Amino acid sequence: MKKKIIPLIKEYRIQKLFKVLVCFEKYPFNRDGLRECILQLYKSKEEKSIFRGMVIPSLRHLGLILGYDEDLRLSANGNLIVIARKKSEEEGLRVFRAVLTEIDDLDIKILKMTIKRNIDFDNLKYSLIKKIEAPSEKQARERINHWVSMLLEAGLLVKENEKRSIAKGLLSQVEKDLDVSTKKEKFEKVFFEVYESIFKKQENIPIIDIPDIRTGVTAAFYTRHNLIVTEKQFDGLLRGIKFAADDYIISLGRAMGAEEKLFKHENNYYRTISIRFLNKEVKI
DNA sequence: GCGTATGCTAGACGCATCGA
DNA sequence: TCGATGCGTCTAGCATACGC
């Protein structure tokens, strides 16, 4: 059986990650400003150790940032966490839990296995360590332990005496937050409004980077409706709308090379989106 | 002008060290 | 002993130098 690949999340303290994400919000596309801001959070430490060795890889593995070097910036999920965290600590955690649960569900499945299997948590951890690809058992254990620590700090797992179990109340809240059915009817309206606002901001250039519209739509859903739309959900919802209708045509632009977080549609990967309105009055 | 070599920078990751 | 921290090293990608 092919072993799972679980990356090592070196900076897994959620409160620290919140602070680091604020630096990314303050200094998008500004590596120097970003580096200085982050190093202030880690007194007297080296750029290589903290910035390049811990923060960047961890945030990238969690899908919270995009780009390299001067292009480093928040992803839509990262931006959503920052917006929610500004509202309150609990709201920040609420969004973080949704993002973590989505990753766990896709790659690791600790939460599902903990619910499903009526076995001791340590046994579950041991069986996971055997199933993941890592240079050594020590490394595999470290990867699982860091992931478990994040789930504990997020409150999705709870420690009772020496046992770990699922925080059922919180998890049902996360499941509610990740329920896409409540978002379908609002999606089209929000999507076209955000497209229009980015279009105007770009001085009427119709071709928009998909990461930008993801960020705009996910933020709008949260601020207007208090709904969490993750990047994965955005992509699913976008795939669900008509690309050609009586009043508009949506075109997608291919990526020039290997890039991050491309939009997958009908087995192809796209980086940009543009909309031609046939009867502008109708839609906007 | 073109192709190759070399050096530098940034990102990623393994593992050593330290303290509880 | 184990978890937390961060240093050392490797690799990829890019820019520049150099030779033909």
PDB file of C-alpha atoms (C1' of nucleotides) in Angstrom:
ATOM      1  CA  MET A   1       0.000   0.000   0.000  1.00  0.00           C
ATOM      2  CA  LYS A   2       1.282   3.466  -0.933  1.00  0.00           C
ATOM      3  CA  LYS A   3       2.191   5.466   2.160  1.00  0.00           C
ATOM      4  CA  LYS A   4       0.638   8.867   2.810  1.00  0.00           C
ATOM      5  CA  ILE A   5       2.774  11.966   2.565  1.00  0.00           C
ATOM      6  CA  ILE A   6       2.210  14.297   5.503  1.00  0.00           C
ATOM      7  CA  PRO A   7       4.458  17.354   5.578  1.00  0.00           C
ATOM      8  CA  LEU A   8       6.146  18.510   8.756  1.00  0.00           C
ATOM      9  CA  ILE A   9       4.407  21.592  10.152  1.00  0.00           C
ATOM     10  CA  LYS A  10       7.257  23.144  12.115  1.00  0.00           C
ATOM     11  CA  GLU A  11       5.403  26.158  13.455  1.00  0.00           C
ATOM     12  CA  TYR A  12       2.217  24.591  14.761  1.00  0.00           C
ATOM     13  CA  ARG A  13       1.383  26.995  17.618  1.00  0.00           C
ATOM     14  CA  ILE A  14      -1.869  28.520  16.447  1.00  0.00           C
ATOM     15  CA  GLN A  15      -1.533  31.765  18.426  1.00  0.00           C
ATOM     16  CA  LYS A  16       1.896  32.309  16.868  1.00  0.00           C
ATOM     17  CA  LEU A  17       0.496  31.547  13.419  1.00  0.00           C
ATOM     18  CA  PHE A  18      -2.229  34.165  13.933  1.00  0.00           C
ATOM     19  CA  LYS A  19       0.456  36.795  14.627  1.00  0.00           C
ATOM     20  CA  VAL A  20       2.541  35.681  11.655  1.00  0.00           C
ATOM     21  CA  LEU A  21      -0.493  35.883   9.350  1.00  0.00           C
ATOM     22  CA  VAL A  22      -1.023  39.497  10.417  1.00  0.00           C
ATOM     23  CA  CYS A  23       2.530  40.226   9.164  1.00  0.00           C
ATOM     24  CA  PHE A  24       1.566  38.705   5.814  1.00  0.00           C
ATOM     25  CA  GLU A  25      -1.495  40.948   5.729  1.00  0.00           C
ATOM     26  CA  LYS A  26       0.645  44.028   6.495  1.00  0.00           C
ATOM     27  CA  TYR A  27       3.407  43.243   4.004  1.00  0.00           C
ATOM     28  CA  PRO A  28       2.040  41.495   0.899  1.00  0.00           C
ATOM     29  CA  PHE A  29       4.541  41.371  -1.989  1.00  0.00           C
ATOM     30  CA  ASN A  30       7.195  42.819   0.343  1.00  0.00           C
ATOM     31  CA  ARG A  31       9.607  40.148   1.469  1.00  0.00           C
ATOM     32  CA  ASP A  32      11.848  42.495   3.466  1.00  0.00           C
ATOM     33  CA  GLY A  33       8.985  44.046   5.423  1.00  0.00           C
ATOM     34  CA  LEU A  34       7.514  40.625   6.018  1.00  0.00           C
ATOM     35  CA  ARG A  35      10.808  39.183   7.237  1.00  0.00           C
ATOM     36  CA  GLU A  36      11.379  42.053   9.687  1.00  0.00           C
ATOM     37  CA  CYS A  37       7.805  41.817  10.990  1.00  0.00           C
ATOM     38  CA  ILE A  38       8.071  38.058  11.563  1.00  0.00           C
ATOM     39  CA  LEU A  39      11.542  38.181  13.124  1.00  0.00           C
ATOM     40  CA  GLN A  40      10.199  40.647  15.696  1.00  0.00           C
ATOM     41  CA  LEU A  41       7.894  37.873  16.875  1.00  0.00           C
ATOM     42  CA  TYR A  42      10.930  35.637  17.493  1.00  0.00           C
ATOM     43  CA  LYS A  43      13.442  37.651  19.454  1.00  0.00           C
ATOM     44  CA  SER A  44      17.127  37.358  18.427  1.00  0.00           C
ATOM     45  CA  LYS A  45      16.600  34.506  16.009  1.00  0.00           C
ATOM     46  CA  GLU A  46      18.010  33.959  12.530  1.00  0.00           C
ATOM     47  CA  GLU A  47      16.098  34.594   9.306  1.00  0.00           C
ATOM     48  CA  LYS A  48      17.217  31.244   7.994  1.00  0.00           C
ATOM     49  CA  SER A  49      15.912  29.329  11.006  1.00  0.00           C
ATOM     50  CA  ILE A  50      12.653  31.132  11.616  1.00  0.00           C
ATOM     51  CA  PHE A  51      11.555  32.826   8.424  1.00  0.00           C
ATOM     52  CA  ARG A  52      12.864  30.411   5.843  1.00  0.00           C
ATOM     53  CA  GLY A  53      13.066  27.286   7.976  1.00  0.00           C
ATOM     54  CA  MET A  54       9.844  27.378   9.970  1.00  0.00           C
ATOM     55  CA  VAL A  55       7.279  30.012   9.092  1.00  0.00           C
ATOM     56  CA  ILE A  56       7.259  29.903   5.286  1.00  0.00           C
ATOM     57  CA  PRO A  57       7.206  26.076   4.936  1.00  0.00           C
ATOM     58  CA  SER A  58       4.580  25.658   7.670  1.00  0.00           C
ATOM     59  CA  LEU A  59       2.202  28.250   6.229  1.00  0.00           C
ATOM     60  CA  ARG A  60       2.684  26.885   2.730  1.00  0.00           C
ATOM     61  CA  HIS A  61       1.909  23.328   3.873  1.00  0.00           C
ATOM     62  CA  LEU A  62      -1.239  24.646   5.547  1.00  0.00           C
ATOM     63  CA  GLY A  63      -2.179  26.460   2.325  1.00  0.00           C
ATOM     64  CA  LEU A  64      -2.339  29.831   4.079  1.00  0.00           C
ATOM     65  CA  ILE A  65       0.160  31.652   1.856  1.00  0.00           C
ATOM     66  CA  LEU A  66       0.949  31.938  -1.843  1.00  0.00           C
ATOM     67  CA  GLY A  67       3.984  32.876  -3.871  1.00  0.00           C
ATOM     68  CA  TYR A  68       7.733  32.970  -3.399  1.00  0.00           C
ATOM     69  CA  ASP A  69      10.277  35.664  -2.616  1.00  0.00           C
ATOM     70  CA  GLU A  70       8.789  39.081  -3.502  1.00  0.00           C
ATOM     71  CA  ASP A  71       5.427  37.470  -4.378  1.00  0.00           C
ATOM     72  CA  LEU A  72       4.738  36.117  -0.868  1.00  0.00           C
ATOM     73  CA  ARG A  73       1.186  36.933   0.246  1.00  0.00           C
ATOM     74  CA  LEU A  74      -1.845  35.484   2.010  1.00  0.00           C
ATOM     75  CA  SER A  75      -3.971  32.892   0.259  1.00  0.00           C
ATOM     76  CA  ALA A  76      -7.769  33.196   0.431  1.00  0.00           C
ATOM     77  CA  ASN A  77      -7.846  30.813   3.422  1.00  0.00           C
ATOM     78  CA  GLY A  78      -5.069  32.758   5.161  1.00  0.00           C
ATOM     79  CA  ASN A  79      -6.851  36.044   4.511  1.00  0.00           C
ATOM     80  CA  LEU A  80     -10.095  34.616   5.880  1.00  0.00           C
ATOM     81  CA  ILE A  81      -8.376  33.637   9.135  1.00  0.00           C
ATOM     82  CA  VAL A  82      -6.899  37.144   9.510  1.00  0.00           C
ATOM     83  CA  ILE A  83     -10.295  38.811   8.950  1.00  0.00           C
ATOM     84  CA  ALA A  84     -12.007  36.496  11.425  1.00  0.00           C
ATOM     85  CA  ARG A  85      -9.237  36.881  14.019  1.00  0.00           C
ATOM     86  CA  LYS A  86      -9.715  40.665  13.877  1.00  0.00           C
ATOM     87  CA  LYS A  87     -13.345  40.150  14.884  1.00  0.00           C
ATOM     88  CA  SER A  88     -12.455  38.014  17.888  1.00  0.00           C
ATOM     89  CA  GLU A  89     -10.111  35.254  18.969  1.00  0.00           C
ATOM     90  CA  GLU A  90     -12.963  32.738  18.923  1.00  0.00           C
ATOM     91  CA  GLU A  91     -13.901  33.697  15.359  1.00  0.00           C
ATOM     92  CA  GLY A  92     -10.256  33.275  14.287  1.00  0.00           C
ATOM     93  CA  LEU A  93     -10.264  29.817  15.819  1.00  0.00           C
ATOM     94  CA  ARG A  94     -13.602  29.035  14.174  1.00  0.00           C
ATOM     95  CA  VAL A  95     -12.158  29.650  10.692  1.00  0.00           C
ATOM     96  CA  PHE A  96      -8.869  27.941  11.571  1.00  0.00           C
ATOM     97  CA  ARG A  97     -10.798  24.845  12.710  1.00  0.00           C
ATOM     98  CA  ALA A  98     -12.674  24.730   9.406  1.00  0.00           C
ATOM     99  CA  VAL A  99      -9.424  24.946   7.408  1.00  0.00           C
ATOM    100  CA  LEU A 100      -7.696  22.327   9.591  1.00  0.00           C
ATOM    101  CA  THR A 101     -10.661  19.960   9.411  1.00  0.00           C
ATOM    102  CA  GLU A 102     -10.729  20.243   5.639  1.00  0.00           C
ATOM    103  CA  ILE A 103      -7.009  19.382   5.384  1.00  0.00           C
ATOM    104  CA  ASP A 104      -7.373  16.564   7.900  1.00  0.00           C
ATOM    105  CA  ASP A 105     -10.332  15.152   6.007  1.00  0.00           C
ATOM    106  CA  LEU A 106      -8.435  15.280   2.720  1.00  0.00           C
ATOM    107  CA  ASP A 107      -4.985  14.010   3.775  1.00  0.00           C
ATOM    108  CA  ILE A 108      -4.641  12.710   7.315  1.00  0.00           C
ATOM    109  CA  LYS A 109      -8.079  11.709   8.606  1.00  0.00           C
ATOM    110  CA  ILE A 110      -7.202  11.672  12.316  1.00  0.00           C
ATOM    111  CA  LEU A 111     -10.541  13.223  13.222  1.00  0.00           C
ATOM    112  CA  LYS A 112     -12.621  10.777  11.183  1.00  0.00           C
ATOM    113  CA  MET A 113     -10.646   7.788  12.423  1.00  0.00           C
ATOM    114  CA  THR A 114     -10.935   8.933  16.030  1.00  0.00           C
ATOM    115  CA  ILE A 115     -14.709   9.117  15.679  1.00  0.00           C
ATOM    116  CA  LYS A 116     -15.049   5.907  13.684  1.00  0.00           C
ATOM    117  CA  ARG A 117     -12.710   3.574  15.461  1.00  0.00           C
ATOM    118  CA  ASN A 118     -13.379   2.638  18.971  1.00  0.00           C
ATOM    119  CA  ILE A 119      -9.695   2.233  19.732  1.00  0.00           C
ATOM    120  CA  ASP A 120      -7.214   3.814  22.050  1.00  0.00           C
ATOM    121  CA  PHE A 121      -5.850   7.129  20.652  1.00  0.00           C
ATOM    122  CA  ASP A 122      -2.220   6.062  21.169  1.00  0.00           C
ATOM    123  CA  ASN A 123      -2.860   2.930  19.106  1.00  0.00           C
ATOM    124  CA  LEU A 124      -4.426   5.056  16.404  1.00  0.00           C
ATOM    125  CA  LYS A 125      -1.393   7.354  16.423  1.00  0.00           C
ATOM    126  CA  TYR A 126       0.960   4.359  16.208  1.00  0.00           C
ATOM    127  CA  SER A 127      -0.931   2.915  13.239  1.00  0.00           C
ATOM    128  CA  LEU A 128      -0.789   6.313  11.493  1.00  0.00           C
ATOM    129  CA  ILE A 129       2.964   6.598  12.078  1.00  0.00           C
ATOM    130  CA  LYS A 130       3.379   3.272  10.260  1.00  0.00           C
ATOM    131  CA  LYS A 131       1.283   4.509   7.340  1.00  0.00           C
ATOM    132  CA  ILE A 132       3.074   7.750   6.513  1.00  0.00           C
ATOM    133  CA  GLU A 133       6.133   8.274   4.371  1.00  0.00           C
ATOM    134  CA  ALA A 134       9.003   9.795   6.336  1.00  0.00           C
ATOM    135  CA  PRO A 135      12.782   9.325   6.508  1.00  0.00           C
ATOM    136  CA  SER A 136      12.544   7.675   9.918  1.00  0.00           C
ATOM    137  CA  GLU A 137       9.977   6.579  12.448  1.00  0.00           C
ATOM    138  CA  LYS A 138      11.068   9.505  14.622  1.00  0.00           C
ATOM    139  CA  GLN A 139      10.217  11.881  11.781  1.00  0.00           C
ATOM    140  CA  ALA A 140       6.869  10.217  11.171  1.00  0.00           C
ATOM    141  CA  ARG A 141       6.072  10.517  14.890  1.00  0.00           C
ATOM    142  CA  GLU A 142       7.052  14.198  14.868  1.00  0.00           C
ATOM    143  CA  ARG A 143       4.747  14.908  11.916  1.00  0.00           C
ATOM    144  CA  ILE A 144       1.789  13.185  13.551  1.00  0.00           C
ATOM    145  CA  ASN A 145       2.516  14.755  16.949  1.00  0.00           C
ATOM    146  CA  HIS A 146       2.630  18.255  15.507  1.00  0.00           C
ATOM    147  CA  TRP A 147      -0.646  17.693  13.688  1.00  0.00           C
ATOM    148  CA  VAL A 148      -2.264  16.339  16.866  1.00  0.00           C
ATOM    149  CA  SER A 149      -0.946  19.346  18.824  1.00  0.00           C
ATOM    150  CA  MET A 150      -2.624  21.678  16.351  1.00  0.00           C
ATOM    151  CA  LEU A 151      -5.912  19.806  16.631  1.00  0.00           C
ATOM    152  CA  LEU A 152      -5.647  19.991  20.419  1.00  0.00           C
ATOM    153  CA  GLU A 153      -4.869  23.718  20.420  1.00  0.00           C
ATOM    154  CA  ALA A 154      -7.731  24.319  17.984  1.00  0.00           C
ATOM    155  CA  GLY A 155      -9.991  22.476  20.409  1.00  0.00           C
ATOM    156  CA  LEU A 156     -11.006  19.789  17.897  1.00  0.00           C
ATOM    157  CA  LEU A 157      -9.372  17.131  20.058  1.00  0.00           C
ATOM    158  CA  VAL A 158      -9.618  17.248  23.822  1.00  0.00           C
ATOM    159  CA  LYS A 159      -7.385  15.748  26.474  1.00  0.00           C
ATOM    160  CA  GLU A 160      -9.218  14.019  29.284  1.00  0.00           C
ATOM    161  CA  ASN A 161      -6.786  12.622  31.836  1.00  0.00           C
ATOM    162  CA  GLU A 162      -4.270  11.013  29.473  1.00  0.00           C
ATOM    163  CA  LYS A 163      -6.800  10.193  26.753  1.00  0.00           C
ATOM    164  CA  ARG A 164      -7.606  12.198  23.629  1.00  0.00           C
ATOM    165  CA  SER A 165     -11.073  12.359  22.208  1.00  0.00           C
ATOM    166  CA  ILE A 166     -13.074  14.365  19.712  1.00  0.00           C
ATOM    167  CA  ALA A 167     -14.673  17.606  20.875  1.00  0.00           C
ATOM    168  CA  LYS A 168     -18.053  16.606  19.465  1.00  0.00           C
ATOM    169  CA  GLY A 169     -19.728  19.975  20.032  1.00  0.00           C
ATOM    170  CA  LEU A 170     -17.030  21.895  18.217  1.00  0.00           C
ATOM    171  CA  LEU A 171     -16.784  19.366  15.428  1.00  0.00           C
ATOM    172  CA  SER A 172     -20.499  19.568  14.714  1.00  0.00           C
ATOM    173  CA  GLN A 173     -20.100  23.372  14.546  1.00  0.00           C
ATOM    174  CA  VAL A 174     -17.260  22.883  12.026  1.00  0.00           C
ATOM    175  CA  GLU A 175     -19.397  20.478   9.991  1.00  0.00           C
ATOM    176  CA  LYS A 176     -22.123  23.110   9.950  1.00  0.00           C
ATOM    177  CA  ASP A 177     -19.586  25.757   8.870  1.00  0.00           C
ATOM    178  CA  LEU A 178     -18.339  23.481   6.085  1.00  0.00           C
ATOM    179  CA  ASP A 179     -21.830  22.652   4.843  1.00  0.00           C
ATOM    180  CA  VAL A 180     -21.783  23.977   1.299  1.00  0.00           C
ATOM    181  CA  SER A 181     -25.528  23.659   0.691  1.00  0.00           C
ATOM    182  CA  THR A 182     -26.267  26.880   2.588  1.00  0.00           C
ATOM    183  CA  LYS A 183     -23.897  28.833   0.326  1.00  0.00           C
ATOM    184  CA  LYS A 184     -25.019  27.749  -3.146  1.00  0.00           C
ATOM    185  CA  GLU A 185     -27.858  30.219  -3.634  1.00  0.00           C
ATOM    186  CA  LYS A 186     -25.757  33.222  -2.545  1.00  0.00           C
ATOM    187  CA  PHE A 187     -22.640  32.262  -4.485  1.00  0.00           C
ATOM    188  CA  GLU A 188     -23.537  33.570  -7.936  1.00  0.00           C
ATOM    189  CA  LYS A 189     -24.547  37.024  -6.640  1.00  0.00           C
ATOM    190  CA  VAL A 190     -21.435  37.434  -4.471  1.00  0.00           C
ATOM    191  CA  PHE A 191     -19.186  36.083  -7.221  1.00  0.00           C
ATOM    192  CA  PHE A 192     -20.384  38.572  -9.870  1.00  0.00           C
ATOM    193  CA  GLU A 193     -20.271  41.492  -7.430  1.00  0.00           C
ATOM    194  CA  VAL A 194     -16.694  40.696  -6.402  1.00  0.00           C
ATOM    195  CA  TYR A 195     -15.687  40.227 -10.054  1.00  0.00           C
ATOM    196  CA  GLU A 196     -17.114  43.665 -10.851  1.00  0.00           C
ATOM    197  CA  SER A 197     -15.285  45.319  -7.963  1.00  0.00           C
ATOM    198  CA  ILE A 198     -11.917  43.771  -8.922  1.00  0.00           C
ATOM    199  CA  PHE A 199     -12.600  44.659 -12.593  1.00  0.00           C
ATOM    200  CA  LYS A 200     -13.056  48.320 -11.585  1.00  0.00           C
ATOM    201  CA  LYS A 201     -10.015  48.247  -9.307  1.00  0.00           C
ATOM    202  CA  GLN A 202      -7.967  46.924 -12.246  1.00  0.00           C
ATOM    203  CA  GLU A 203      -9.141  49.889 -14.347  1.00  0.00           C
ATOM    204  CA  ASN A 204     -11.507  47.767 -16.441  1.00  0.00           C
ATOM    205  CA  ILE A 205      -9.062  45.014 -17.309  1.00  0.00           C
ATOM    206  CA  PRO A 206     -11.358  41.962 -17.526  1.00  0.00           C
ATOM    207  CA  ILE A 207      -8.782  39.231 -16.887  1.00  0.00           C
ATOM    208  CA  ILE A 208      -8.619  38.512 -13.152  1.00  0.00           C
ATOM    209  CA  ASP A 209      -6.285  36.161 -11.295  1.00  0.00           C
ATOM    210  CA  ILE A 210      -8.310  33.346  -9.751  1.00  0.00           C
ATOM    211  CA  PRO A 211      -6.476  33.607  -6.373  1.00  0.00           C
ATOM    212  CA  ASP A 212      -7.647  37.263  -6.215  1.00  0.00           C
ATOM    213  CA  ILE A 213     -11.295  36.476  -6.821  1.00  0.00           C
ATOM    214  CA  ARG A 214     -11.096  33.531  -4.384  1.00  0.00           C
ATOM    215  CA  THR A 215      -9.847  35.964  -1.732  1.00  0.00           C
ATOM    216  CA  GLY A 216     -12.552  38.515  -2.534  1.00  0.00           C
ATOM    217  CA  VAL A 217     -15.427  36.052  -2.560  1.00  0.00           C
ATOM    218  CA  THR A 218     -14.415  34.167   0.600  1.00  0.00           C
ATOM    219  CA  ALA A 219     -13.959  37.483   2.462  1.00  0.00           C
ATOM    220  CA  ALA A 220     -17.318  38.808   1.212  1.00  0.00           C
ATOM    221  CA  PHE A 221     -19.147  35.658   2.317  1.00  0.00           C
ATOM    222  CA  TYR A 222     -17.669  35.967   5.784  1.00  0.00           C
ATOM    223  CA  THR A 223     -18.176  39.700   6.306  1.00  0.00           C
ATOM    224  CA  ARG A 224     -21.664  39.872   4.775  1.00  0.00           C
ATOM    225  CA  HIS A 225     -23.172  36.541   5.779  1.00  0.00           C
ATOM    226  CA  ASN A 226     -20.872  35.223   8.532  1.00  0.00           C
ATOM    227  CA  LEU A 227     -20.376  32.125   6.362  1.00  0.00           C
ATOM    228  CA  ILE A 228     -17.051  30.322   5.934  1.00  0.00           C
ATOM    229  CA  VAL A 229     -16.295  29.518   2.293  1.00  0.00           C
ATOM    230  CA  THR A 230     -12.913  27.826   2.005  1.00  0.00           C
ATOM    231  CA  GLU A 231     -10.830  27.890  -1.181  1.00  0.00           C
ATOM    232  CA  LYS A 232     -11.820  24.302  -1.897  1.00  0.00           C
ATOM    233  CA  GLN A 233     -15.483  25.213  -1.534  1.00  0.00           C
ATOM    234  CA  PHE A 234     -15.053  28.300  -3.742  1.00  0.00           C
ATOM    235  CA  ASP A 235     -13.651  26.097  -6.505  1.00  0.00           C
ATOM    236  CA  GLY A 236     -16.514  23.609  -6.153  1.00  0.00           C
ATOM    237  CA  LEU A 237     -19.124  26.366  -6.190  1.00  0.00           C
ATOM    238  CA  LEU A 238     -17.513  28.045  -9.208  1.00  0.00           C
ATOM    239  CA  ARG A 239     -17.535  24.743 -11.094  1.00  0.00           C
ATOM    240  CA  GLY A 240     -21.241  24.549 -10.298  1.00  0.00           C
ATOM    241  CA  ILE A 241     -22.302  27.750 -12.050  1.00  0.00           C
ATOM    242  CA  LYS A 242     -23.097  28.085 -15.767  1.00  0.00           C
ATOM    243  CA  PHE A 243     -20.110  29.246 -17.815  1.00  0.00           C
ATOM    244  CA  ALA A 244     -22.308  30.385 -20.686  1.00  0.00           C
ATOM    245  CA  ALA A 245     -25.701  31.986 -20.064  1.00  0.00           C
ATOM    246  CA  ASP A 246     -27.982  34.394 -21.927  1.00  0.00           C
ATOM    247  CA  ASP A 247     -26.355  37.428 -20.346  1.00  0.00           C
ATOM    248  CA  TYR A 248     -22.709  36.427 -19.811  1.00  0.00           C
ATOM    249  CA  ILE A 249     -19.867  34.164 -20.914  1.00  0.00           C
ATOM    250  CA  ILE A 250     -17.116  33.101 -18.517  1.00  0.00           C
ATOM    251  CA  SER A 251     -13.673  32.319 -19.977  1.00  0.00           C
ATOM    252  CA  LEU A 252     -10.782  30.710 -18.157  1.00  0.00           C
ATOM    253  CA  GLY A 253      -7.089  31.338 -18.865  1.00  0.00           C
ATOM    254  CA  ARG A 254      -4.479  28.599 -18.725  1.00  0.00           C
ATOM    255  CA  ALA A 255      -1.413  28.801 -16.496  1.00  0.00           C
ATOM    256  CA  MET A 256       1.868  29.375 -18.304  1.00  0.00           C
ATOM    257  CA  GLY A 257       3.680  26.833 -16.182  1.00  0.00           C
ATOM    258  CA  ALA A 258       3.528  25.025 -12.871  1.00  0.00           C
ATOM    259  CA  GLU A 259       1.870  27.404 -10.417  1.00  0.00           C
ATOM    260  CA  GLU A 260       0.234  27.168  -7.001  1.00  0.00           C
ATOM    261  CA  LYS A 261      -3.456  26.731  -6.314  1.00  0.00           C
ATOM    262  CA  LEU A 262      -4.678  26.644  -9.891  1.00  0.00           C
ATOM    263  CA  PHE A 263      -8.383  26.224 -10.575  1.00  0.00           C
ATOM    264  CA  LYS A 264      -9.176  22.737 -11.864  1.00  0.00           C
ATOM    265  CA  HIS A 265     -12.041  22.478 -14.319  1.00  0.00           C
ATOM    266  CA  GLU A 266     -12.788  19.513 -16.566  1.00  0.00           C
ATOM    267  CA  ASN A 267      -9.277  18.036 -16.128  1.00  0.00           C
ATOM    268  CA  ASN A 268      -7.493  21.271 -17.009  1.00  0.00           C
ATOM    269  CA  TYR A 269      -5.813  23.830 -14.761  1.00  0.00           C
ATOM    270  CA  TYR A 270      -6.513  27.556 -15.043  1.00  0.00           C
ATOM    271  CA  ARG A 271      -5.014  30.682 -13.512  1.00  0.00           C
ATOM    272  CA  THR A 272      -7.254  33.524 -14.688  1.00  0.00           C
ATOM    273  CA  ILE A 273     -10.919  34.209 -15.267  1.00  0.00           C
ATOM    274  CA  SER A 274     -12.715  36.795 -17.383  1.00  0.00           C
ATOM    275  CA  ILE A 275     -16.403  37.473 -17.940  1.00  0.00           C
ATOM    276  CA  ARG A 276     -18.024  39.034 -20.982  1.00  0.00           C
ATOM    277  CA  PHE A 277     -21.439  40.494 -20.185  1.00  0.00           C
ATOM    278  CA  LEU A 278     -23.833  40.331 -23.125  1.00  0.00           C
ATOM    279  CA  ASN A 279     -26.430  42.492 -21.415  1.00  0.00           C
ATOM    280  CA  LYS A 280     -24.696  44.294 -18.557  1.00  0.00           C
ATOM    281  CA  GLU A 281     -27.899  45.707 -17.041  1.00  0.00           C
ATOM    282  CA  VAL A 282     -29.161  42.242 -16.257  1.00  0.00           C
ATOM    283  CA  LYS A 283     -26.253  40.996 -14.169  1.00  0.00           C
ATOM    284  CA  ILE A 284     -24.566  43.844 -12.351  1.00  0.00           C
TER     285      ILE A 284
ATOM    286  C1'  DG B   1      25.036  35.795 -29.503  1.00  0.00           C
ATOM    287  C1'  DC B   2      24.653  31.483 -27.432  1.00  0.00           C
ATOM    288  C1'  DG B   3      25.556  27.780 -24.269  1.00  0.00           C
ATOM    289  C1'  DT B   4      27.649  26.343 -20.072  1.00  0.00           C
ATOM    290  C1'  DA B   5      29.703  27.061 -15.512  1.00  0.00           C
ATOM    291  C1'  DT B   6      29.585  29.164 -11.226  1.00  0.00           C
ATOM    292  C1'  DG B   7      27.797  31.588  -7.324  1.00  0.00           C
ATOM    293  C1'  DC B   8      24.125  33.228  -4.623  1.00  0.00           C
ATOM    294  C1'  DT B   9      19.590  33.219  -2.471  1.00  0.00           C
ATOM    295  C1'  DA B  10      15.462  31.262  -0.750  1.00  0.00           C
ATOM    296  C1'  DG B  11      12.882  27.437   0.669  1.00  0.00           C
ATOM    297  C1'  DA B  12      12.538  22.939   2.733  1.00  0.00           C
ATOM    298  C1'  DC B  13      13.603  19.510   5.932  1.00  0.00           C
ATOM    299  C1'  DG B  14      16.336  16.370   9.101  1.00  0.00           C
ATOM    300  C1'  DC B  15      18.054  16.080  13.351  1.00  0.00           C
ATOM    301  C1'  DA B  16      20.759  17.851  17.431  1.00  0.00           C
ATOM    302  C1'  DT B  17      20.184  20.195  21.619  1.00  0.00           C
ATOM    303  C1'  DC B  18      17.975  21.712  25.654  1.00  0.00           C
ATOM    304  C1'  DG B  19      14.737  21.939  29.306  1.00  0.00           C
ATOM    305  C1'  DA B  20      10.772  20.224  31.811  1.00  0.00           C
TER     306       DA B  20
ATOM    307  C1'  DT C   1      12.007  10.528  28.036  1.00  0.00           C
ATOM    308  C1'  DC C   2       9.718  13.504  25.269  1.00  0.00           C
ATOM    309  C1'  DG C   3       8.360  17.803  23.369  1.00  0.00           C
ATOM    310  C1'  DA C   4       9.920  22.305  21.754  1.00  0.00           C
ATOM    311  C1'  DT C   5      13.133  24.889  19.363  1.00  0.00           C
ATOM    312  C1'  DG C   6      16.082  26.257  15.821  1.00  0.00           C
ATOM    313  C1'  DC C   7      20.604  25.191  13.461  1.00  0.00           C
ATOM    314  C1'  DG C   8      22.938  23.012   9.588  1.00  0.00           C
ATOM    315  C1'  DT C   9      22.616  21.240   5.189  1.00  0.00           C
ATOM    316  C1'  DC C  10      20.642  20.153   0.812  1.00  0.00           C
ATOM    317  C1'  DT C  11      18.318  21.514  -3.394  1.00  0.00           C
ATOM    318  C1'  DA C  12      16.199  24.316  -6.919  1.00  0.00           C
ATOM    319  C1'  DG C  13      16.052  28.337  -9.383  1.00  0.00           C
ATOM    320  C1'  DC C  14      17.893  32.429 -10.944  1.00  0.00           C
ATOM    321  C1'  DA C  15      21.538  35.798 -12.252  1.00  0.00           C
ATOM    322  C1'  DT C  16      25.935  36.668 -13.800  1.00  0.00           C
ATOM    323  C1'  DA C  17      30.431  35.478 -15.752  1.00  0.00           C
ATOM    324  C1'  DC C  18      32.971  33.336 -19.053  1.00  0.00           C
ATOM    325  C1'  DG C  19      34.490  30.937 -23.237  1.00  0.00           C
ATOM    326  C1'  DC C  20      33.744  29.819 -27.833  1.00  0.00           C
TER     327       DC C  20
END
